[in-house]
PDB file of C-alpha atoms in Angstrom:
ATOM      1  CA  ARG J1350      26.416 -25.606 -20.715  1.00  0.00           C
ATOM      2  CA  ILE J1351      24.428 -26.416 -23.899  1.00  0.00           C
ATOM      3  CA  GLU J1352      27.501 -28.053 -25.442  1.00  0.00           C
ATOM      4  CA  ASN J1353      27.921 -30.404 -22.459  1.00  0.00           C
ATOM      5  CA  ILE J1354      24.281 -31.393 -22.632  1.00  0.00           C
ATOM      6  CA  PHE J1355      24.645 -32.063 -26.266  1.00  0.00           C
ATOM      7  CA  LEU J1356      27.664 -34.261 -25.740  1.00  0.00           C
ATOM      8  CA  GLN J1357      25.875 -36.165 -22.987  1.00  0.00           C
ATOM      9  CA  LEU J1358      22.901 -36.846 -25.173  1.00  0.00           C
ATOM     10  CA  ARG J1359      24.956 -37.767 -28.110  1.00  0.00           C
ATOM     11  CA  ASN J1360      27.079 -40.319 -26.067  1.00  0.00           C
ATOM     12  CA  LYS J1361      24.112 -41.877 -24.428  1.00  0.00           C
ATOM     13  CA  GLN J1362      23.306 -45.348 -25.484  1.00  0.00           C
ATOM     14  CA  LYS J1363      20.211 -45.750 -27.705  1.00  0.00           C
ATOM     15  CA  GLN J1364      17.500 -47.744 -25.915  1.00  0.00           C
ATOM     16  CA  VAL J1365      15.860 -50.633 -27.748  1.00  0.00           C
ATOM     17  CA  PHE J1366      12.422 -51.808 -26.715  1.00  0.00           C
ATOM     18  CA  PRO J1367      12.971 -55.345 -25.494  1.00  0.00           C
ATOM     19  CA  ILE J1368       9.822 -57.034 -26.861  1.00  0.00           C
ATOM     20  CA  SER J1369       8.225 -57.389 -30.207  1.00  0.00           C
ATOM     21  CA  GLY J1370       4.756 -57.906 -31.544  1.00  0.00           C
ATOM     22  CA  LYS J1371       5.801 -61.332 -32.827  1.00  0.00           C
ATOM     23  CA  GLU J1372       6.776 -62.302 -29.225  1.00  0.00           C
ATOM     24  CA  LEU J1373       3.380 -61.130 -27.965  1.00  0.00           C
ATOM     25  CA  GLU J1374       1.698 -63.173 -30.650  1.00  0.00           C
ATOM     26  CA  ALA J1375       3.744 -66.244 -29.469  1.00  0.00           C
ATOM     27  CA  LEU J1376       2.375 -65.584 -26.016  1.00  0.00           C
ATOM     28  CA  GLY J1377      -1.161 -65.911 -27.411  1.00  0.00           C
ATOM     29  CA  ILE J1378      -2.034 -62.246 -27.705  1.00  0.00           C
ATOM     30  CA  SER J1379      -4.481 -61.775 -30.585  1.00  0.00           C
ATOM     31  CA  ARG J1380      -3.254 -59.823 -33.584  1.00  0.00           C
ATOM     32  CA  THR J1381      -5.984 -57.245 -32.988  1.00  0.00           C
ATOM     33  CA  GLU J1382      -4.783 -56.559 -29.533  1.00  0.00           C
ATOM     34  CA  ILE J1383      -0.906 -56.625 -30.127  1.00  0.00           C
ATOM     35  CA  GLY J1384      -0.761 -52.828 -30.989  1.00  0.00           C
ATOM     36  CA  ARG J1385      -2.668 -51.883 -27.844  1.00  0.00           C
ATOM     37  CA  GLU J1386      -0.574 -54.114 -25.648  1.00  0.00           C
ATOM     38  CA  LEU J1387       2.695 -52.850 -27.170  1.00  0.00           C
ATOM     39  CA  SER J1388       1.690 -49.340 -26.419  1.00  0.00           C
ATOM     40  CA  TYR J1389       0.878 -50.338 -22.853  1.00  0.00           C
ATOM     41  CA  LEU J1390       4.209 -51.926 -22.370  1.00  0.00           C
ATOM     42  CA  GLN J1391       6.200 -49.176 -24.037  1.00  0.00           C
ATOM     43  CA  GLU J1392       4.601 -46.715 -21.752  1.00  0.00           C
ATOM     44  CA  LYS J1393       5.581 -48.696 -18.672  1.00  0.00           C
ATOM     45  CA  TRP J1394       9.096 -49.222 -20.090  1.00  0.00           C
ATOM     46  CA  ILE J1395       9.569 -45.415 -20.668  1.00  0.00           C
ATOM     47  CA  ILE J1396       8.171 -44.679 -17.145  1.00  0.00           C
ATOM     48  CA  SER J1397      10.779 -47.134 -15.673  1.00  0.00           C
ATOM     49  CA  ASN J1398      13.475 -45.163 -17.447  1.00  0.00           C
ATOM     50  CA  PHE J1399      14.071 -48.002 -19.761  1.00  0.00           C
ATOM     51  CA  GLU J1400      14.933 -50.448 -16.944  1.00  0.00           C
ATOM     52  CA  LEU J1401      12.226 -53.008 -17.321  1.00  0.00           C
ATOM     53  CA  THR J1402      13.400 -56.179 -18.933  1.00  0.00           C
ATOM     54  CA  LYS J1403      11.512 -58.352 -21.382  1.00  0.00           C
ATOM     55  CA  GLN J1404      10.703 -60.714 -18.455  1.00  0.00           C
ATOM     56  CA  ASN J1405       9.417 -57.845 -16.380  1.00  0.00           C
ATOM     57  CA  LEU J1406       7.232 -56.586 -19.252  1.00  0.00           C
ATOM     58  CA  ILE J1407       5.799 -60.043 -19.930  1.00  0.00           C
ATOM     59  CA  LYS J1408       5.000 -60.590 -16.229  1.00  0.00           C
ATOM     60  CA  MET J1409       3.227 -57.070 -16.160  1.00  0.00           C
ATOM     61  CA  LEU J1410       1.191 -57.975 -19.217  1.00  0.00           C
ATOM     62  CA  LYS J1411       0.149 -61.337 -17.841  1.00  0.00           C
ATOM     63  CA  GLN J1412      -0.916 -59.788 -14.501  1.00  0.00           C
ATOM     64  CA  LYS J1413      -2.813 -57.054 -16.414  1.00  0.00           C
ATOM     65  CA  ASN J1414      -4.695 -59.634 -18.543  1.00  0.00           C
ATOM     66  CA  GLU J1415      -5.526 -61.759 -15.494  1.00  0.00           C
ATOM     67  CA  LYS J1416      -7.791 -59.018 -14.007  1.00  0.00           C
TER      68      LYS J1416
END
C-alpha cells in the first residue's frame, strides 16, 4: 500500500556522494573539468545503486582519463 511505500522511503538512509570537487582538485583535475568529472562520477554512482565507494570512483576516473 501507499502508506507502506511512504514509510519505507522515509526510513531509508540518505545517500551522501562520497567524493568532492576539492578531492578531485587534489588529484590534479583542473578546475574547469571538475564539474564535468563530478557529473560523470555521480551518474556512475547512481547507476550502481549508491554502492561505489570513493576508491572505486577514483579508480574509474583514472581509467577514464588514461584513454
